[in-house]
XYZ file of C-alpha atoms in Angstrom:
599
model
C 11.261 -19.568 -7.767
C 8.991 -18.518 -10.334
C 9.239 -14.881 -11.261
C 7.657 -11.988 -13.563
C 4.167 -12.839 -14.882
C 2.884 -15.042 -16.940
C 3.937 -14.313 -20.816
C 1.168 -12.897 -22.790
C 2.485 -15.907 -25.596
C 1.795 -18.224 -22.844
C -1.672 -16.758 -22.308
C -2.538 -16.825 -25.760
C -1.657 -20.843 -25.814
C -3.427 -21.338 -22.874
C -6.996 -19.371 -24.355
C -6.598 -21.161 -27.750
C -6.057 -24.479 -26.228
C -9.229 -23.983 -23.769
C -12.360 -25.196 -25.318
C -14.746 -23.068 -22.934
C -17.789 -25.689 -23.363
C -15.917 -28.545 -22.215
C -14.424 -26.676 -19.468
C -17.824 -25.056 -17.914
C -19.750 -28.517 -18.639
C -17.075 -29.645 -16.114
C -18.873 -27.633 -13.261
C -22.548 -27.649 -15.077
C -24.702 -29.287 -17.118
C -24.869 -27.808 -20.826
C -27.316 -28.641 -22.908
C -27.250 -27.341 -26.733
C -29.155 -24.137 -28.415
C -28.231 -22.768 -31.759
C -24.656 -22.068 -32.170
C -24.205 -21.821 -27.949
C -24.609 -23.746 -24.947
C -27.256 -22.817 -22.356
C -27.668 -24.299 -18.573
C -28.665 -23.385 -15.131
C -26.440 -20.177 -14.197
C -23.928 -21.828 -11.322
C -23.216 -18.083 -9.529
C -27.012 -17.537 -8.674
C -30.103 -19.848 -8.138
C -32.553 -20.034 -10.914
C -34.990 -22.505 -12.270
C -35.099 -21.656 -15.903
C -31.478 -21.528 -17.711
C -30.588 -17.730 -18.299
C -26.656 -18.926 -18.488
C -25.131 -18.796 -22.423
C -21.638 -20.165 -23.301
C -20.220 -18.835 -26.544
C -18.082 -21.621 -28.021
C -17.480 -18.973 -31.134
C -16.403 -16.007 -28.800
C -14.986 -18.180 -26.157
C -17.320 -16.608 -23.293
C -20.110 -17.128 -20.754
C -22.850 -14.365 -20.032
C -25.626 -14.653 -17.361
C -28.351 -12.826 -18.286
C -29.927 -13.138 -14.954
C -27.416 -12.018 -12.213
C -25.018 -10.509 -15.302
C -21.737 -12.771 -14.799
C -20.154 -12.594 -17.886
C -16.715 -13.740 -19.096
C -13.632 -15.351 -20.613
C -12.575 -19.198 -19.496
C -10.076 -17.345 -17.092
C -12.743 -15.378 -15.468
C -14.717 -18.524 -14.649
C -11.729 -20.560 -13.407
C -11.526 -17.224 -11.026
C -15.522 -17.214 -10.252
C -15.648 -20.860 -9.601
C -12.509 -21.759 -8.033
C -11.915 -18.288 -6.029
C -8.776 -18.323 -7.456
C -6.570 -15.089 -8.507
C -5.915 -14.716 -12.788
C -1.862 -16.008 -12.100
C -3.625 -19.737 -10.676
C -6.356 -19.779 -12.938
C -3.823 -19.220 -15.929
C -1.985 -22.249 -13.760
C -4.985 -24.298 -13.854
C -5.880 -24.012 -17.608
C -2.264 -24.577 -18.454
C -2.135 -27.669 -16.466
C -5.698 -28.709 -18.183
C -4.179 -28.194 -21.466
C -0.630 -29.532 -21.258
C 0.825 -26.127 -21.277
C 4.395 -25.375 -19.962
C 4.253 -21.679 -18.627
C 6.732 -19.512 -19.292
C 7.293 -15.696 -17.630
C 8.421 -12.360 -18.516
C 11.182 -11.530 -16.479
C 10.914 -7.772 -14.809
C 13.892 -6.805 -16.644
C 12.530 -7.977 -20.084
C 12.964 -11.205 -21.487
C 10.921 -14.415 -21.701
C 12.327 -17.060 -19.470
C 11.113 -21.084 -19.137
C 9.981 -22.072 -15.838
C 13.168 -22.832 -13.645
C 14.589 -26.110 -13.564
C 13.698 -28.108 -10.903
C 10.335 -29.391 -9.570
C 7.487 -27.455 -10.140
C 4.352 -27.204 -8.715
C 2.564 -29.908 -10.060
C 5.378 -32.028 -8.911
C 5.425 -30.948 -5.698
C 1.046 -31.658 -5.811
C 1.923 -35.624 -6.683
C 4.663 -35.876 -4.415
C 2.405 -34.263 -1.675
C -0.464 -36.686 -2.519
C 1.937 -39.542 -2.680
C 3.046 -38.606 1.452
C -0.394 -38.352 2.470
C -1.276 -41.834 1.019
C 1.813 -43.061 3.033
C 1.179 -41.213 6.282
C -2.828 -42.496 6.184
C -1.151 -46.590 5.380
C 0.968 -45.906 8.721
C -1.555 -44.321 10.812
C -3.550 -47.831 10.021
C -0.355 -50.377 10.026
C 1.090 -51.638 12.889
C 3.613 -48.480 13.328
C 0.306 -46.393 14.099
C -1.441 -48.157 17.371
C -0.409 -45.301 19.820
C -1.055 -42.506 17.361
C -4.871 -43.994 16.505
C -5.017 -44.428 20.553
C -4.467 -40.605 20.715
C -6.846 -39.878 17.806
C -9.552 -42.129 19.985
C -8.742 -40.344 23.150
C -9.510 -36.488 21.747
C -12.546 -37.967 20.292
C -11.807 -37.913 17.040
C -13.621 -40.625 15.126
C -12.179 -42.566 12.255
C -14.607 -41.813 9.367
C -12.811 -37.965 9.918
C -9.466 -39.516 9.866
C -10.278 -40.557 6.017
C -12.167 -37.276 5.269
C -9.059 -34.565 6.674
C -6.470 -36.929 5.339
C -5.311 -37.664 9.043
C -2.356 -39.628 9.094
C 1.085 -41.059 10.997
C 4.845 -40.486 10.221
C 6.440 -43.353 12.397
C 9.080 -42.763 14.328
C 12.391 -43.503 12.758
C 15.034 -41.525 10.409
C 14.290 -42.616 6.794
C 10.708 -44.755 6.278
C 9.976 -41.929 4.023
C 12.723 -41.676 2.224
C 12.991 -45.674 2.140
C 9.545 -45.866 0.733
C 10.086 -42.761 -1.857
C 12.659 -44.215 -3.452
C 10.633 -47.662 -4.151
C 8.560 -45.233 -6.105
C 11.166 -43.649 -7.827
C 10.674 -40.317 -6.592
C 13.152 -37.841 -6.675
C 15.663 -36.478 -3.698
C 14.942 -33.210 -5.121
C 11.254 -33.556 -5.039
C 11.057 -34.721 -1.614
C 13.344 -32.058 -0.447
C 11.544 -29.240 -2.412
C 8.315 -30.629 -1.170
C 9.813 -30.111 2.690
C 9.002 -33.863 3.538
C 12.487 -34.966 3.590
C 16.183 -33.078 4.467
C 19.279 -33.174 3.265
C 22.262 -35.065 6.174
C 24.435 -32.524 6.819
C 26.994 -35.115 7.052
C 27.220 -37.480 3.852
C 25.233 -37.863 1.344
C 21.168 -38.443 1.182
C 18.414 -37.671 3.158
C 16.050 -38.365 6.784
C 12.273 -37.715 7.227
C 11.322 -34.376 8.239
C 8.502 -35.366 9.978
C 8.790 -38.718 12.703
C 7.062 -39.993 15.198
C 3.729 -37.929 14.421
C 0.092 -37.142 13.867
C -0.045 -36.144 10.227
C -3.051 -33.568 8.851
C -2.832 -32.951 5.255
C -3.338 -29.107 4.353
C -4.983 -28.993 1.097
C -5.278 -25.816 -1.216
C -8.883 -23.979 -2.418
C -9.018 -26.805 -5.094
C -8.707 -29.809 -3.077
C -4.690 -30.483 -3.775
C -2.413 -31.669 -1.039
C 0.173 -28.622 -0.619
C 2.162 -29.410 2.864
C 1.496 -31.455 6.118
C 1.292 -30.319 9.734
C 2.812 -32.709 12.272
C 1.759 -32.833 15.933
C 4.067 -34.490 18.600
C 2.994 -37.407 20.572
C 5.606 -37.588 23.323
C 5.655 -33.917 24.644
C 8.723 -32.832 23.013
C 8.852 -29.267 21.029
C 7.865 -28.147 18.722
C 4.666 -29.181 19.389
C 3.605 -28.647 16.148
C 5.607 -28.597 12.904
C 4.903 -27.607 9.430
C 6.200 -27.984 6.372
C 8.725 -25.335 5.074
C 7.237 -22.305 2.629
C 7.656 -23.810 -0.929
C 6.426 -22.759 -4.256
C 3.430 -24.132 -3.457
C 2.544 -23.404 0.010
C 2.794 -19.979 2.137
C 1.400 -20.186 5.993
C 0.537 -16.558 5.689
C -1.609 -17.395 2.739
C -2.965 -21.029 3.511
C -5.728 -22.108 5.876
C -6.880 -25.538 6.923
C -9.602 -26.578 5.678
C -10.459 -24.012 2.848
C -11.222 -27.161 0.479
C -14.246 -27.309 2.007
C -15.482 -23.783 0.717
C -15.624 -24.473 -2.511
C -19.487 -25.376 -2.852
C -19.578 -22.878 0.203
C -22.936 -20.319 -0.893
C -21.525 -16.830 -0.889
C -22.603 -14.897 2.450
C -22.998 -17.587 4.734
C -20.859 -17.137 7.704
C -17.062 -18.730 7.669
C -15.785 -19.390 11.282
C -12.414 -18.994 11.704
C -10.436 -21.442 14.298
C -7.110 -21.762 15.715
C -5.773 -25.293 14.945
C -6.308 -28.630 12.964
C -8.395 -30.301 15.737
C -10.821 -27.553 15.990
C -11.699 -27.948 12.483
C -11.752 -31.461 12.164
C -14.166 -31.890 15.330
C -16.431 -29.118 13.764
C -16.972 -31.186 10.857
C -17.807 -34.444 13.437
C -20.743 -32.512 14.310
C -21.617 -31.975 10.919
C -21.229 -27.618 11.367
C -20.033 -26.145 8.117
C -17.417 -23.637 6.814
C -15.099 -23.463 9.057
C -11.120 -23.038 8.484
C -8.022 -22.517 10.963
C -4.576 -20.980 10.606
C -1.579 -22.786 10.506
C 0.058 -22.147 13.378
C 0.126 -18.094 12.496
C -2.175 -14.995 13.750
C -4.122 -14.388 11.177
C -2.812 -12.332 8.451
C -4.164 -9.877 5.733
C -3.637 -12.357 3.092
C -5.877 -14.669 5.059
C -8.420 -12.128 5.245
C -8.569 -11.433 1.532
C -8.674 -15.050 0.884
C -11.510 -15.267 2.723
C -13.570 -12.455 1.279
C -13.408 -14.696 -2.198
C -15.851 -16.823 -0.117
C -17.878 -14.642 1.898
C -18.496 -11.374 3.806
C -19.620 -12.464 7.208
C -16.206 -13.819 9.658
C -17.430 -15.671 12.937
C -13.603 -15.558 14.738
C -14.203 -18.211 17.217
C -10.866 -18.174 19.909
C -10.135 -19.557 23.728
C -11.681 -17.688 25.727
C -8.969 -16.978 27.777
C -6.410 -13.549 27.749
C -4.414 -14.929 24.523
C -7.351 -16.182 22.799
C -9.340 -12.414 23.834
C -6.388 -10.677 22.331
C -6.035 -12.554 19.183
C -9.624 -11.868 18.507
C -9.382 -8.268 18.979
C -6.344 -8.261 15.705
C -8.477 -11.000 13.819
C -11.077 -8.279 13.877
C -9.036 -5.395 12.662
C -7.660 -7.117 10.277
C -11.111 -7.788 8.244
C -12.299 -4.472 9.005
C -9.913 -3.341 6.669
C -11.049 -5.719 4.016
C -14.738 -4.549 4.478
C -16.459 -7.536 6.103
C -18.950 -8.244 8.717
C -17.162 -9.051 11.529
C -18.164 -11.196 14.717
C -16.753 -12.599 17.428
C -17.595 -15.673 19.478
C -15.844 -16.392 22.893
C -15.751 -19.953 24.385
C -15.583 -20.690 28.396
C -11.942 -20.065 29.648
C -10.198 -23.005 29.449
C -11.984 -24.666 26.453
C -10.420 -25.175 22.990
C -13.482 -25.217 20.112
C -12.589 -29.203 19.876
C -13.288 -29.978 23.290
C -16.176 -27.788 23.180
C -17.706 -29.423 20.685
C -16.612 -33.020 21.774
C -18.909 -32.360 25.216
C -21.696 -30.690 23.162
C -21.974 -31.765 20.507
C -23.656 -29.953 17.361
C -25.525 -28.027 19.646
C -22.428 -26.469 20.770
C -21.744 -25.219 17.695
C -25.519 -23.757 17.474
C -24.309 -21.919 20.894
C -20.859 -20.695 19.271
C -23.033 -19.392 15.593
C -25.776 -18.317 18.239
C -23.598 -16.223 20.544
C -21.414 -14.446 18.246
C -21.484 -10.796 19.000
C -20.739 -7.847 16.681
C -16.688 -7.414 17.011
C -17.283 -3.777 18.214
C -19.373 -4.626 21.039
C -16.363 -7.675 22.004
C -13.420 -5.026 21.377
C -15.660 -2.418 23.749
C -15.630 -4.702 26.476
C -11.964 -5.826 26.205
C -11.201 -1.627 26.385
C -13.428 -1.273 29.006
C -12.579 -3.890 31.233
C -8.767 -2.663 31.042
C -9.383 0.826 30.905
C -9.879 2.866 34.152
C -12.421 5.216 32.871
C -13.209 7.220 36.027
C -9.714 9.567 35.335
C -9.040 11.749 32.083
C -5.923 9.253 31.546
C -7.859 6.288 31.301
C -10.777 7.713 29.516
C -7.554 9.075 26.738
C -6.053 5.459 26.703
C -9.187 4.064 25.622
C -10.187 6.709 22.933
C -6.402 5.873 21.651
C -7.164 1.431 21.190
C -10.721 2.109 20.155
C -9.904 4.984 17.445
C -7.291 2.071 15.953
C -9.710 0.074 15.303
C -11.831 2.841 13.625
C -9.001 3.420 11.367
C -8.896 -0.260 10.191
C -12.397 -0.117 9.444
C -12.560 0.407 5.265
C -16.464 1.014 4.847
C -16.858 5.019 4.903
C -20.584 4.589 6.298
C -19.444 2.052 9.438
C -16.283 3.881 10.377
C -18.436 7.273 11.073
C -21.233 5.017 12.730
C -18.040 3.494 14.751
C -16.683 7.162 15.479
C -20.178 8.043 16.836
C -20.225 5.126 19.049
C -16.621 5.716 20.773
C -18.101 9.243 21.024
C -21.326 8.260 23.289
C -19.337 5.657 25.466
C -16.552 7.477 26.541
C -18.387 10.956 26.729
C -16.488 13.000 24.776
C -17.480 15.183 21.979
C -17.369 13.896 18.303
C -15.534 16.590 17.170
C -12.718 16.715 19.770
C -12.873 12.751 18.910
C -11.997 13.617 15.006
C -9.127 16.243 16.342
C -7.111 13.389 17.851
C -8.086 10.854 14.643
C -6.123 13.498 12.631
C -2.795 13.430 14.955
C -3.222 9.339 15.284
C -3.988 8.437 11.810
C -1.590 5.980 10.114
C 0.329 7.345 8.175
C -0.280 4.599 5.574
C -3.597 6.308 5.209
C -4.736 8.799 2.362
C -6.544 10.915 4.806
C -5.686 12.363 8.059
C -8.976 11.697 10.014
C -11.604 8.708 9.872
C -14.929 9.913 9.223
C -13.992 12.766 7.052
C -12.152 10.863 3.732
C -14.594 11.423 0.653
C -17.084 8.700 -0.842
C -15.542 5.767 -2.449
C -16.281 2.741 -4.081
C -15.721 -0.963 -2.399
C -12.230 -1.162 -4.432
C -11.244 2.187 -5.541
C -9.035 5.080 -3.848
C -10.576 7.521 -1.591
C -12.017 9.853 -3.848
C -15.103 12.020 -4.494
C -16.284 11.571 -8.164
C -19.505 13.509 -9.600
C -22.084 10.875 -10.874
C -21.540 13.141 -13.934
C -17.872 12.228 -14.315
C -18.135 8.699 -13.500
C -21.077 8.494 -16.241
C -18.691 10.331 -18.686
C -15.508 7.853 -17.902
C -17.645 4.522 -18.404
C -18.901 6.023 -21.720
C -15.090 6.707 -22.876
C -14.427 3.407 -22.337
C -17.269 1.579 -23.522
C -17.567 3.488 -26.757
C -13.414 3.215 -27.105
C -13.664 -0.659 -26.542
C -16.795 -1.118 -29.152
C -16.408 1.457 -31.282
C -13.261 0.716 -33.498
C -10.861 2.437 -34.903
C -12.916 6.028 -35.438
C -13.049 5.901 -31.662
C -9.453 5.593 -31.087
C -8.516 8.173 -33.204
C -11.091 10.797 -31.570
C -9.747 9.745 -28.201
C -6.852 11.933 -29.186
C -8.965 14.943 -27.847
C -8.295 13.380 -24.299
C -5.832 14.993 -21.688
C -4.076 13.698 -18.873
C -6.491 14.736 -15.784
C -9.843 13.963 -17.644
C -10.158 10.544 -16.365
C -10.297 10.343 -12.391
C -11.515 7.111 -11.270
C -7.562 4.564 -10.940
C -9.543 1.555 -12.258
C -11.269 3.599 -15.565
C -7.751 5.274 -15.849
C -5.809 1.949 -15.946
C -8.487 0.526 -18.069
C -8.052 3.392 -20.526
C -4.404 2.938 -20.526
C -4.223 -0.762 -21.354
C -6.786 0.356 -24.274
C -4.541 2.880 -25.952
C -1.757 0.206 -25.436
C -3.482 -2.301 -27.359
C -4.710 -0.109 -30.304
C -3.185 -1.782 -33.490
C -1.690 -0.225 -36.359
C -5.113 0.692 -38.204
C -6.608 2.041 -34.999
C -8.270 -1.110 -34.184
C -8.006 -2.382 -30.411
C -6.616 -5.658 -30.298
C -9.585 -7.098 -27.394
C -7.674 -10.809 -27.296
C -4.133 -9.197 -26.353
C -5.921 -6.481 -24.024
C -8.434 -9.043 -21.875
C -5.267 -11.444 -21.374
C -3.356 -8.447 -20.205
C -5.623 -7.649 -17.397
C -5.086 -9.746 -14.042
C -6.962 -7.630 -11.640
C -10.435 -8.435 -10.373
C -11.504 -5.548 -10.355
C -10.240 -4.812 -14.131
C -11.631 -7.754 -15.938
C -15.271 -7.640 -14.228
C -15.181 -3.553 -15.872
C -13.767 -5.047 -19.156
C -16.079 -8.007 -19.410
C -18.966 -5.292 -18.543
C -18.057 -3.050 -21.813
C -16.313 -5.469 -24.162
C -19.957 -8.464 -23.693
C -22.264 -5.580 -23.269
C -25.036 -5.266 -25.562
C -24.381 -2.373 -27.314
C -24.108 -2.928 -31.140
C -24.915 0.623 -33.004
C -21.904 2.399 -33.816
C -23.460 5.431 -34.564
C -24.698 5.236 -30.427
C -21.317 5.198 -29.553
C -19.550 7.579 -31.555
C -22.640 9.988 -29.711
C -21.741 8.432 -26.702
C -17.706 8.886 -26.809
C -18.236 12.998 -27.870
C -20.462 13.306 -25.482
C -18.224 11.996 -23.086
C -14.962 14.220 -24.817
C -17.461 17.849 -24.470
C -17.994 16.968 -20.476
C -14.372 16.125 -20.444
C -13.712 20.169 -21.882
C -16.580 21.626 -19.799
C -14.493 20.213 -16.775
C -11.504 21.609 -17.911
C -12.831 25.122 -18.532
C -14.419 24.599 -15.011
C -10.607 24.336 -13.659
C -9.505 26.696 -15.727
C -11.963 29.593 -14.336
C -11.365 28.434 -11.099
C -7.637 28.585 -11.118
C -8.224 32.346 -13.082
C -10.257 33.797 -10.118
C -7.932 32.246 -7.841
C -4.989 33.645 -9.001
C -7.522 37.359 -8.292
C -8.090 38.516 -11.758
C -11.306 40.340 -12.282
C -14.417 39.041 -14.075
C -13.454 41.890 -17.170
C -10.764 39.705 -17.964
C -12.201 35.960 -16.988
C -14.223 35.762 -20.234
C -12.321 36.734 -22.654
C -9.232 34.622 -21.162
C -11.675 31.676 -21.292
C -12.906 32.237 -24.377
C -8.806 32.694 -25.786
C -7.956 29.360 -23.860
C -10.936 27.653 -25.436
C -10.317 28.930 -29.057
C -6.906 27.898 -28.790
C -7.346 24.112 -27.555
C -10.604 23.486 -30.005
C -7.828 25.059 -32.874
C -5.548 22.506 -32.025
C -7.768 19.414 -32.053
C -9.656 20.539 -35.185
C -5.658 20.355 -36.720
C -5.340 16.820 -34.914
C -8.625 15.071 -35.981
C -9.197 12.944 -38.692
């Protein structure tokens, strides 16, 4: 298995290799002006073209809704990909065999083996053969089954719906017509090894076939229903290097043109999906077999921020609804839940009504608080102190998975008025049932913090003076690296500014200058390249405006140091005789020792 990241030697192939015209003109329509490329901006609507590729600097800007990037950061925008697959996708673009620093050191080669976009062919190459069966002669009973659930054909050719007949090696048999490896069909999880003698048998036999395809389209591992009662019920392909059931979801292919805040519903199984798509609803997914996991949830928030979990609505379906929901509280999105009749899977809901059934499941989803409130309720006996303290405990779980500051106290305040107890006696037992994986002790009470960054409270001040470090350090050259040397560990707060700043002072060459081509490829985080794209395509030019705006940044940077410093003076009780002049000693000495430093 593939290990380490990505070699920044590989990286630098893979950007020099990428011609970023032909590469967005793939996804839009360019049309030439001057030395760049301008077209209609594909992350925002817009009539006239605000949206600039850079051939020269091997970049995109929007100057409308301010996207702005390298050819990795648009392979991340428009695929909702992380940086490791986007590298994976250029590379494969470009011919490019990837090879990984180890986490001991070391550059290694790929492993031998197949790789992944082996495994992709071989999986495409199985789905062709399981859709021939499902059609042939082998595939009467399964099509009869299909025809029975409702299930109409033109769906069977749009899911990649398909038959593995029943037998030990058709396969196999037909695999090695093709000339396609043991290996491959073994690392793919289609075939297994005898345990006895050589070669292999089918993995999957005797039935129904749906193709589970990856964010861009790519057949990554199959999902085989039984057709004569026998268990397991449903099988899926083993984990491989390209396929992870805690990761995957059925369907997702479908949300790549998907707009960004429209509503993804999330269903339990393969037939669900498909018969939501017979009625022509939209965005809608299923896991694999799995309760939904936090990878799953952070998939999903690459496509949207409004969840519609749509379960059974009987006891197991009611429960799995209530985790569902806690787990994308915790990734900060709006959260509903919709409930179907007992008894009633979504695809024979939506078999007897149609695509006004799915109106009724968009139409009645209710705000997952208001859903987990009536689950606690309805077990809860709150008419004793007992019951009343059971049902603070469930609901003030959820309130810890919610990540939004502003929804969690609005949350707290609600638990508050239904159960009748007093918010502050509410917060008391938050602190003594807090997870411990939590930075703070009590919900409600953790300081302001951005969407992505830990739980702390910065001054607008400071956060003004870190961005103007970094911007001025980034465009400023070589004088700004050297003042930079008046910095001390402490001065920058904020974790993403601070590991921004890091990777800067890391990629300063010998001269001073920062080397921006080694430092962008070295950033994988979100998070991180949307703050260096910010700085590095800003349009700040004068250098003389940011030399003013990095020692502006350095003399806040003191002021909050000989803030500290008096504060840790009068707290250690001396009087204010002595406070000044140890202030002004402290600040004498430290302004000594930089003029000695500077250049």
């Amino acid at each position: 298995m593939r290990t380490g990241r990505i070699s920044e030697q590989t990286l630098v192939r893979i950007r020099d290799a990428t011609e970023i015209v032909s590469l967005v003109e793939s996804y839009v329509s360019l049309k030439r002006s001057g030395k760049n490329w301008k077209g209609l901006c594909p992350f925002h609507d817009e009539k006239t073209p605000s949206f600039t590729v850079s051939p020269d600097h091997g970049s995109y800007n929007c100057f409308g809704c301010g996207k702005k990037g390298s050819a990795f950061d648009f392979v991340i925008a428009m695929d909702r990909v992380e940086f490791r697959e986007a590298a994976e996708i250029l590379a494969d673009r470009s011919g490019i065999e990837i090879e990984f620093d180890e986490v001991k050191g070391g550059t290694t080669r790929a492993p031998s083996g197949p790789q992944k976009t082996d495994l992709h062919r071989a999986n495409k190459w199985a789905a062709s053969f399981f859709r021939r069966e499902l059609l042939g002669e082998r595939g009467a009973d399964c099509r009869a089954y299909l025809e029975s659930r409702g299930i109409r054909p033109e769906q069977w050719e749009k899911f990649g719906i398909g038959y593995a007949p029943e037998g030990w090696s058709f396969l196999v048999d037909a695999a090695v017509q093709r000339n396609i490896p043991e290996d491959l069909l073994a690392d793919a999880g289609l075939a297994k090894r005898r345990e006895k003698g050589p070669g292999l048998y089918d993995a999957f036999r005797d039935r129904l076939m749906f193709s589970i395809r990856d964010s861009l389209d790519r057949v990554i591992a199959f999902g085989g229903r039984c057709l004569d009662g026998s268990e397991p019920k449903y099988l899926n392909s083993p984990e491989t290097k390209v396929f992870s059931k805690r990761k995957s979801l059925y369907g997702i292919e479908s949300l790549r043109s998907h707009k960004f805040g429209e509503p993804v519903f999330v269903m339990e199984g393969y037939t669900d999906v498909v018969m939501a798509g017979q009625v022509g609803a939209k965005g809608c997914v299923a896991t694999l077999g799995t309760s939904l996991t936090e990878e799953h949830a952070r998939v999903l928030t690459r496509y949207t921020n409004r969840v519609v979990l749509v379960y059974d609505g009987d006891a197991a379906g009611r429960k799995a609804a209530e985790r569902g929901a806690e787990l994308f509280c915790s990734v900060d999105a709006s959260i509903q839940i919709s409930r179907l009749p007992a008894g009633q899977d979504p695809c024979d809901f939506l078999l007897e009504r149609g695509k006004e059934g799915f109106a009724t499941i968009e139409d009645g989803a209710e705000d997952f608080f208001e859903f987990v409130l009536a689950e606690v309720r309805e077990r809860s006996d709150l008419s004793n102190v007992s019951g009343v303290a059971q049902a603070a405990d469930e609901l003030l779980k959820m309130a810890h998975a919610v990540a939004n500051p502003v929804k969690r106290g609005l949350v707290l305040d609600r638990i508050a008025r239904e159960l009748g107890l007093r918010r502050g006696d509410l917060l008391d037992r938050a602190r003594t049932k807090a997870p411990r994986s939590r930075p703070s002790p009590a919900p409600g009470l953790e300081p302001e913090s951005g969407p992505s960054e830990p739980m702390q409270t910065v001054a607008p001040a400071q956060r003004r003076a870190e961005r103007q470090l970094l911007r001025a350090l980034l465009r400023g050259g070589a004088e700004g690296t050297n003042w930079a040397q008046r910095l001390q560990p402490g001065d920058v707060i904020l974790e993403p500014h601070r590991a921004l700043l890091e990777r800067i002072l890391k990629a300063k060459g010998s001269g001073g200058e920062i080397d921006i081509p080694a430092l962008s490829l070295g950033v994988e985080d979100l998070q991180g390249r949307e703050l260096l794209n910010e700085f590095l395509l800003s349009s700040e030019r004068d250098l003389e405006a940011l030399r003013d705006q990095l020692l502006g940044a350095l003399d806040f940077f003191e002021r909050e140091r000989d803030r500290k410093e008096i504060a840790a003076i009068k707290s250690r009780g001396l009087g204010d005789d002595n406070l000044e002049a140890i202030v002004k000693r402290l600040r004498a000495s430290r302004r000594g020792k930089e003029d000695a430093e500077s250049p």
